[in-house]
N, CA, C and O of each residue as an XYZ file, in Angstrom:
488
protein
N      33.323    -49.588    -51.510
C      32.918    -50.703    -52.353
C      31.397    -50.804    -52.324
O      30.808    -50.995    -51.261
N      30.770    -50.677    -53.468
C      29.319    -50.766    -53.550
C      28.874    -52.213    -53.455
O      29.691    -53.133    -53.492
N      27.573    -52.404    -53.332
C      27.040    -53.765    -53.254
C      27.336    -54.509    -54.553
O      27.069    -54.012    -55.646
N      27.886    -55.698    -54.411
C      28.167    -56.516    -55.589
C      27.165    -57.653    -55.646
O      26.506    -57.970    -54.656
N      27.061    -58.252    -56.800
C      26.028    -59.262    -56.971
C      26.511    -60.672    -56.659
O      26.148    -61.632    -57.340
N      27.322    -60.783    -55.634
C      27.772    -62.104    -55.180
C      26.898    -62.519    -54.004
O      26.689    -61.742    -53.072
N      26.388    -63.755    -54.051
C      25.538    -64.259    -52.989
C      26.343    -65.121    -52.020
O      27.114    -65.991    -52.424
N      26.140    -64.854    -50.726
C      26.763    -65.658    -49.677
C      25.653    -66.238    -48.812
O      24.708    -65.543    -48.438
N      25.786    -67.534    -48.501
C      24.885    -68.185    -47.556
C      25.690    -68.441    -46.279
O      26.767    -69.036    -46.318
N      25.145    -67.981    -45.146
C      25.781    -68.190    -43.842
C      24.881    -69.088    -43.004
O      23.678    -68.847    -42.897
N      25.471    -70.130    -42.406
C      24.713    -71.067    -41.570
C      25.414    -71.154    -40.216
O      26.550    -71.620    -40.121
N      24.723    -70.700    -39.172
C      25.288    -70.693    -37.826
C      24.135    -70.713    -36.843
O      23.142    -70.015    -37.046
N      24.245    -71.501    -35.775
C      23.156    -71.564    -34.806
C      23.150    -70.352    -33.870
O      22.251    -70.222    -33.040
N      24.134    -69.474    -33.991
C      24.199    -68.273    -33.164
C      23.636    -67.068    -33.922
O      24.191    -66.629    -34.929
N      22.520    -66.550    -33.409
C      21.906    -65.365    -34.018
C      22.875    -64.183    -33.915
O      22.918    -63.334    -34.805
N      23.642    -64.132    -32.841
C      24.616    -63.041    -32.653
C      25.665    -63.056    -33.763
O      26.001    -62.009    -34.315
N      26.179    -64.237    -34.090
C      27.166    -64.354    -35.174
C      26.524    -63.946    -36.502
O      27.134    -63.220    -37.287
N      25.308    -64.405    -36.753
C      24.636    -64.065    -38.010
C      24.383    -62.561    -38.122
O      24.486    -61.988    -39.207
N      24.047    -61.917    -36.982
C      23.852    -60.461    -37.000
C      25.173    -59.760    -37.309
O      25.205    -58.800    -38.078
N      26.260    -60.241    -36.708
C      27.576    -59.657    -36.972
C      27.938    -59.816    -38.447
O      28.443    -58.881    -39.069
N      27.681    -61.000    -39.006
C      27.952    -61.235    -40.429
C      27.101    -60.306    -41.287
O      27.573    -59.789    -42.299
N      25.862    -60.095    -40.890
C      24.980    -59.189    -41.614
C      25.532    -57.772    -41.621
O      25.470    -57.073    -42.632
N      26.077    -57.353    -40.470
C      26.653    -56.019    -40.354
C      27.898    -55.875    -41.229
O      28.094    -54.855    -41.890
N      28.735    -56.915    -41.221
C      30.007    -56.868    -41.952
C      29.817    -57.103    -43.454
O      30.471    -56.460    -44.274
N      28.920    -58.025    -43.806
C      28.802    -58.453    -45.205
C      27.564    -57.929    -45.925
O      27.530    -57.877    -47.155
N      26.559    -57.545    -45.164
C      25.261    -57.199    -45.742
C      25.268    -56.093    -46.778
O      24.462    -56.116    -47.708
N      26.169    -55.117    -46.637
C      26.191    -54.030    -47.614
C      27.123    -54.321    -48.788
O      27.184    -53.546    -49.742
N      27.850    -55.443    -48.716
C      28.790    -55.800    -49.786
C      28.313    -57.001    -50.617
O      28.678    -57.156    -51.782
N      27.498    -57.835    -49.990
C      27.075    -59.078    -50.628
C      25.580    -59.303    -50.433
O      24.963    -58.705    -49.552
N      25.010    -60.164    -51.257
C      23.639    -60.615    -51.098
C      23.697    -61.762    -50.089
O      23.938    -62.910    -50.461
N      23.476    -61.446    -48.810
C      23.671    -62.406    -47.727
C      22.356    -63.063    -47.331
O      21.358    -62.385    -47.087
N      22.369    -64.405    -47.268
C      21.222    -65.186    -46.799
C      21.697    -65.949    -45.565
O      22.580    -66.801    -45.661
N      21.109    -65.642    -44.398
C      21.556    -66.232    -43.133
C      20.542    -67.237    -42.604
O      19.334    -67.006    -42.658
N      21.048    -68.351    -42.094
C      20.192    -69.424    -41.572
C      20.721    -69.923    -40.229
O      21.922    -70.145    -40.074
N      19.813    -70.099    -39.249
C      20.191    -70.736    -37.984
C      19.884    -72.228    -38.041
O      20.327    -72.993    -37.184
N      19.131    -72.632    -39.045
C      18.665    -74.014    -39.156
C      19.294    -74.677    -40.390
O      19.145    -74.185    -41.508
N      19.993    -75.790    -40.178
C      20.676    -76.467    -41.286
C      19.699    -77.006    -42.326
O      19.988    -76.981    -43.522
N      18.546    -77.492    -41.876
C      17.564    -78.036    -42.825
C      17.026    -76.953    -43.749
O      16.888    -77.170    -44.953
N      16.723    -75.788    -43.189
C      16.242    -74.668    -44.014
C      17.334    -74.232    -44.983
O      17.065    -73.943    -46.149
N      18.567    -74.190    -44.488
C      19.688    -73.787    -45.343
C      19.842    -74.770    -46.505
O      20.041    -74.355    -47.647
N      19.751    -76.068    -46.218
C      19.880    -77.073    -47.279
C      18.747    -76.965    -48.290
O      18.979    -77.109    -49.490
N      17.527    -76.715    -47.827
C      16.403    -76.537    -48.748
C      16.660    -75.350    -49.679
O      16.407    -75.427    -50.881
N      17.163    -74.255    -49.111
C      17.488    -73.069    -49.906
C      18.578    -73.398    -50.927
O      18.490    -73.010    -52.092
N      19.605    -74.117    -50.474
C      20.746    -74.444    -51.338
C      20.380    -75.403    -52.469
O      21.069    -75.452    -53.488
N      19.311    -76.157    -52.298
C      18.864    -77.044    -53.376
C      18.208    -76.246    -54.504
O      18.077    -76.736    -55.625
N      17.794    -75.001    -54.194
C      17.118    -74.156    -55.185
C      18.020    -73.051    -55.728
O      17.874    -72.632    -56.876
N      18.945    -72.586    -54.906
C      19.801    -71.448    -55.283
C      21.268    -71.842    -55.111
O      21.621    -72.591    -54.200
N      22.111    -71.325    -55.999
C      23.548    -71.602    -55.913
C      24.276    -70.316    -55.534
O      24.389    -69.396    -56.344
N      24.774    -70.258    -54.284
C      25.506    -69.066    -53.866
C      26.931    -69.063    -54.432
O      27.389    -70.052    -55.004
N      27.610    -67.946    -54.261
C      29.004    -67.847    -54.694
C      29.954    -68.341    -53.606
O      31.104    -68.679    -53.883
N      29.453    -68.381    -52.340
C      30.273    -68.822    -51.221
C      29.356    -69.210    -50.067
O      28.268    -68.654    -49.913
N      29.808    -70.177    -49.250
C      29.041    -70.610    -48.078
C      29.918    -70.463    -46.839
O      31.066    -70.908    -46.818
N      29.352    -69.824    -45.795
C      29.993    -69.736    -44.482
C      29.251    -70.717    -43.591
O      28.024    -70.672    -43.502
N      29.985    -71.603    -42.931
C      29.353    -72.721    -42.237
C      29.968    -72.945    -40.867
O      31.184    -73.083    -40.734
N      29.111    -72.979    -39.841
C      29.556    -73.304    -38.483
C      29.728    -74.823    -38.390
O      29.082    -75.566    -39.128
N      30.586    -75.278    -37.497
C      30.778    -76.722    -37.331
C      29.814    -77.289    -36.292
O      29.093    -78.249    -36.565
N      29.804    -76.686    -35.087
C      28.993    -77.222    -33.995
C      27.601    -76.625    -34.012
O      27.392    -75.491    -33.579
N      26.638    -77.407    -34.522
C      25.255    -76.958    -34.599
C      24.332    -78.088    -34.157
O      24.679    -79.263    -34.268
N      23.139    -77.719    -33.650
C      22.167    -78.777    -33.323
C      21.702    -79.447    -34.609
O      21.787    -78.860    -35.687
N      21.217    -80.664    -34.495
C      20.822    -81.387    -35.711
C      22.070    -81.920    -36.377
O      22.833    -82.662    -35.758
N      22.291    -81.558    -37.625
C      23.487    -82.061    -38.293
C      24.649    -81.095    -38.102
O      24.454    -79.880    -38.070
N      25.841    -81.630    -37.977
C      27.032    -80.795    -37.785
C      27.425    -80.128    -39.101
O      26.938    -80.497    -40.170
N      28.294    -79.164    -39.005
C      28.814    -78.517    -40.206
C      29.531    -79.505    -41.107
O      29.482    -79.383    -42.331
N      30.200    -80.489    -40.504
C      30.899    -81.507    -41.307
C      29.905    -82.300    -42.153
O      30.134    -82.539    -43.339
N      28.787    -82.706    -41.520
C      27.758    -83.465    -42.235
C      27.089    -82.593    -43.293
O      26.795    -83.057    -44.394
N      26.849    -81.320    -42.950
C      26.234    -80.424    -43.930
C      27.163    -80.220    -45.127
O      26.704    -80.185    -46.269
N      28.460    -80.085    -44.871
C      29.427    -79.931    -45.966
C      29.383    -81.143    -46.887
O      29.421    -81.008    -48.110
N      29.302    -82.327    -46.288
C      29.227    -83.562    -47.069
C      27.988    -83.526    -47.980
O      28.065    -83.873    -49.159
N      26.847    -83.102    -47.416
C      25.608    -83.025    -48.206
C      25.707    -81.963    -49.305
O      25.217    -82.164    -50.416
N      26.339    -80.841    -48.990
C      26.523    -79.767    -49.983
C      27.348    -80.285    -51.160
O      27.003    -80.053    -52.318
N      28.434    -80.986    -50.855
C      29.342    -81.463    -51.900
C      28.709    -82.548    -52.768
O      29.193    -82.829    -53.864
N      27.609    -83.168    -52.273
C      26.913    -84.189    -53.061
C      25.915    -83.576    -54.045
O      25.388    -84.279    -54.908
N      25.649    -82.262    -53.922
C      24.731    -81.579    -54.835
C      25.564    -81.027    -55.991
O      26.452    -80.198    -55.790
N      25.269    -81.492    -57.187
C      26.070    -81.153    -58.367
C      26.321    -79.653    -58.508
O      27.453    -79.234    -58.748
N      25.273    -78.843    -58.361
C      25.406    -77.393    -58.555
C      26.266    -76.725    -57.485
O      26.739    -75.605    -57.674
N      26.470    -77.421    -56.354
C      27.190    -76.813    -55.225
C      28.604    -77.351    -55.029
O      29.363    -76.813    -54.223
N      28.962    -78.406    -55.755
C      30.228    -79.078    -55.439
C      31.462    -78.196    -55.592
O      32.488    -78.460    -54.965
N      31.378    -77.144    -56.424
C      32.523    -76.256    -56.601
C      32.377    -74.921    -55.869
O      33.224    -74.039    -56.007
N      31.303    -74.773    -55.092
C      31.101    -73.534    -54.336
C      32.061    -73.529    -53.141
O      32.083    -74.479    -52.359
N      32.857    -72.458    -52.999
C      33.791    -72.407    -51.867
C      33.059    -72.352    -50.523
O      32.017    -71.711    -50.385
N      33.639    -73.045    -49.538
C      33.073    -73.092    -48.190
C      34.143    -72.665    -47.195
O      35.270    -73.161    -47.217
N      33.762    -71.728    -46.317
C      34.637    -71.333    -45.208
C      33.945    -71.775    -43.930
O      32.799    -71.404    -43.678
N      34.643    -72.571    -43.121
C      34.109    -72.952    -41.817
C      34.368    -71.824    -40.830
O      35.476    -71.291    -40.760
N      33.348    -71.465    -40.073
C      33.466    -70.511    -38.970
C      33.173    -71.311    -37.714
O      32.097    -71.895    -37.585
N      34.118    -71.343    -36.792
C      33.908    -72.179    -35.621
C      34.621    -71.635    -34.395
O      35.574    -70.863    -34.499
N      34.142    -72.049    -33.244
C      34.766    -71.637    -31.991
C      36.029    -72.454    -31.722
O      36.833    -72.086    -30.866
N      36.206    -73.545    -32.438
C      37.330    -74.449    -32.178
C      38.485    -74.248    -33.154
O      38.319    -74.338    -34.371
N      39.656    -73.974    -32.588
C      40.860    -73.879    -33.413
C      41.619    -75.193    -33.383
O      42.778    -75.261    -33.793
N      40.957    -76.237    -32.894
C      41.546    -77.562    -32.758
C      42.066    -78.080    -34.098
O      41.352    -78.065    -35.100
N      43.322    -78.538    -34.101
C      43.962    -79.013    -35.333
C      43.146    -80.112    -36.020
O      43.034    -80.135    -37.246
N      42.577    -81.023    -35.223
C      41.765    -82.117    -35.791
C      40.588    -81.575    -36.594
O      40.265    -82.094    -37.662
N      39.942    -80.519    -36.067
C      38.821    -79.902    -36.769
C      39.272    -79.295    -38.091
O      38.608    -79.450    -39.116
N      40.408    -78.604    -38.058
C      40.922    -77.960    -39.275
C      41.224    -79.015    -40.330
O      40.840    -78.863    -41.489
N      41.910    -80.084    -39.934
C      42.264    -81.163    -40.861
C      40.998    -81.810    -41.430
O      40.903    -82.048    -42.634
N      40.023    -82.094    -40.551
C      38.773    -82.721    -40.995
C      38.006    -81.798    -41.947
O      37.410    -82.263    -42.919
N      38.022    -80.496    -41.665
C      37.323    -79.520    -42.511
C      37.928    -79.491    -43.906
O      37.207    -79.548    -44.902
N      39.236    -79.403    -43.978
C      39.909    -79.340    -45.280
C      39.751    -80.669    -46.025
O      39.522    -80.684    -47.234
N      39.873    -81.772    -45.302
C      39.707    -83.091    -45.918
C      38.285    -83.250    -46.471
O      38.080    -83.931    -47.475
N      37.307    -82.621    -45.814
C      35.915    -82.720    -46.244
C      35.569    -81.803    -47.403
O      34.469    -81.873    -47.950
N      36.506    -80.945    -47.778
C      36.262    -80.081    -48.929
C      36.135    -78.598    -48.623
O      35.847    -77.806    -49.521
N      36.347    -78.208    -47.361
C      36.295    -76.776    -47.030
C      37.494    -76.073    -47.654
O      38.580    -76.646    -47.750
N      37.289    -74.825    -48.077
C      38.362    -74.061    -48.697
C      39.155    -73.251    -47.687
O      40.314    -72.918    -47.929
N      38.533    -72.929    -46.545
C      39.209    -72.127    -45.537
C      38.531    -72.349    -44.204
O      37.512    -73.034    -44.111
N      39.121    -71.750    -43.157
C      38.713    -72.017    -41.795
C      38.971    -70.759    -40.987
O      40.078    -70.224    -41.033
N      37.985    -70.272    -40.249
C      38.169    -69.089    -39.408
C      37.646    -69.394    -38.013
O      36.574    -69.976    -37.852
N      38.414    -68.995    -37.012
C      38.051    -69.254    -35.620
C      37.340    -68.033    -35.035
O      37.791    -66.900    -35.202
N      36.215    -68.283    -34.343
C      35.470    -67.217    -33.675
C      36.187    -66.851    -32.376
O      36.795    -67.740    -31.780
N      36.160    -65.618    -31.899
C      35.546    -64.483    -32.579
C      36.331    -64.126    -33.850
O      37.562    -64.142    -33.864
N      35.601    -63.810    -34.889
C      36.208    -63.601    -36.198
C      36.611    -62.141    -36.358
O      35.830    -61.229    -36.088
N      37.834    -61.944    -36.799
C      38.295    -60.606    -37.145
C      37.619    -60.235    -38.473
O      37.787    -60.931    -39.475
N      36.862    -59.146    -38.473
C      36.077    -58.766    -39.655
C      36.944    -58.554    -40.890
O      36.586    -58.986    -41.985
N      38.079    -57.894    -40.715
C      38.961    -57.606    -41.852
C      39.537    -58.901    -42.438
O      39.611    -59.054    -43.657
N      39.942    -59.827    -41.569
C      40.486    -61.110    -42.031
C      39.403    -61.904    -42.758
O      39.660    -62.496    -43.807
N      38.185    -61.916    -42.197
C      37.093    -62.641    -42.842
C      36.821    -62.081    -44.243
O      36.661    -62.840    -45.199
N      36.771    -60.755    -44.356
C      36.547    -60.143    -45.676
C      37.640    -60.526    -46.653
O      37.354    -60.799    -47.818
N      38.892    -60.553    -46.203
C      40.009    -60.919    -47.085
C      39.885    -62.379    -47.525
O      40.134    -62.703    -48.687
N      39.505    -63.248    -46.603
C      39.323    -64.671    -46.940
C      38.224    -64.831    -47.987
O      38.377    -65.591    -48.943
N      37.114    -64.111    -47.801
C      35.987    -64.184    -48.733
C      36.413    -63.651    -50.106
O      36.169    -64.289    -51.131
N      37.046    -62.483    -50.115
C      37.474    -61.880    -51.382
C      38.459    -62.793    -52.127
O      38.415    -62.891    -53.354
N      39.341    -63.452    -51.383
C      40.318    -64.356    -52.010
C      39.623    -65.522    -52.703
O      40.079    -65.966    -53.757
N      38.541    -66.021    -52.142
C      37.834    -67.167    -52.722
C      36.867    -66.760    -53.836
O      36.512    -67.580    -54.683
N      36.447    -65.503    -53.834
C      35.513    -65.039    -54.866
C      36.287    -64.485    -56.044
O      35.687    -64.041    -57.023
């Protein structure tokens, strides 16, 4: 599969996770990775990606709060969001879906499953 012109924004406070995402997604998608939620939000106010990968537990604002802010931006309200998190806790999953997330993946993430989830939403 050659590089396609779909843009993905990944937001995670773990550089290791972002590097792994870069390895898995970088040759298939136009990937923009952020460790800082504020920088990611500034980018998202200017550019509309095809999909957003979002960690829940981050310093500053949580993934839940960031999702709420994303959904308030007109250009982003229909952009699919997949939460990537270390917690498989049922409460987190319910809160994520209730907040507008389209899917949920627990770290460590199986690369093949993540790609299938992304392809299904795109």
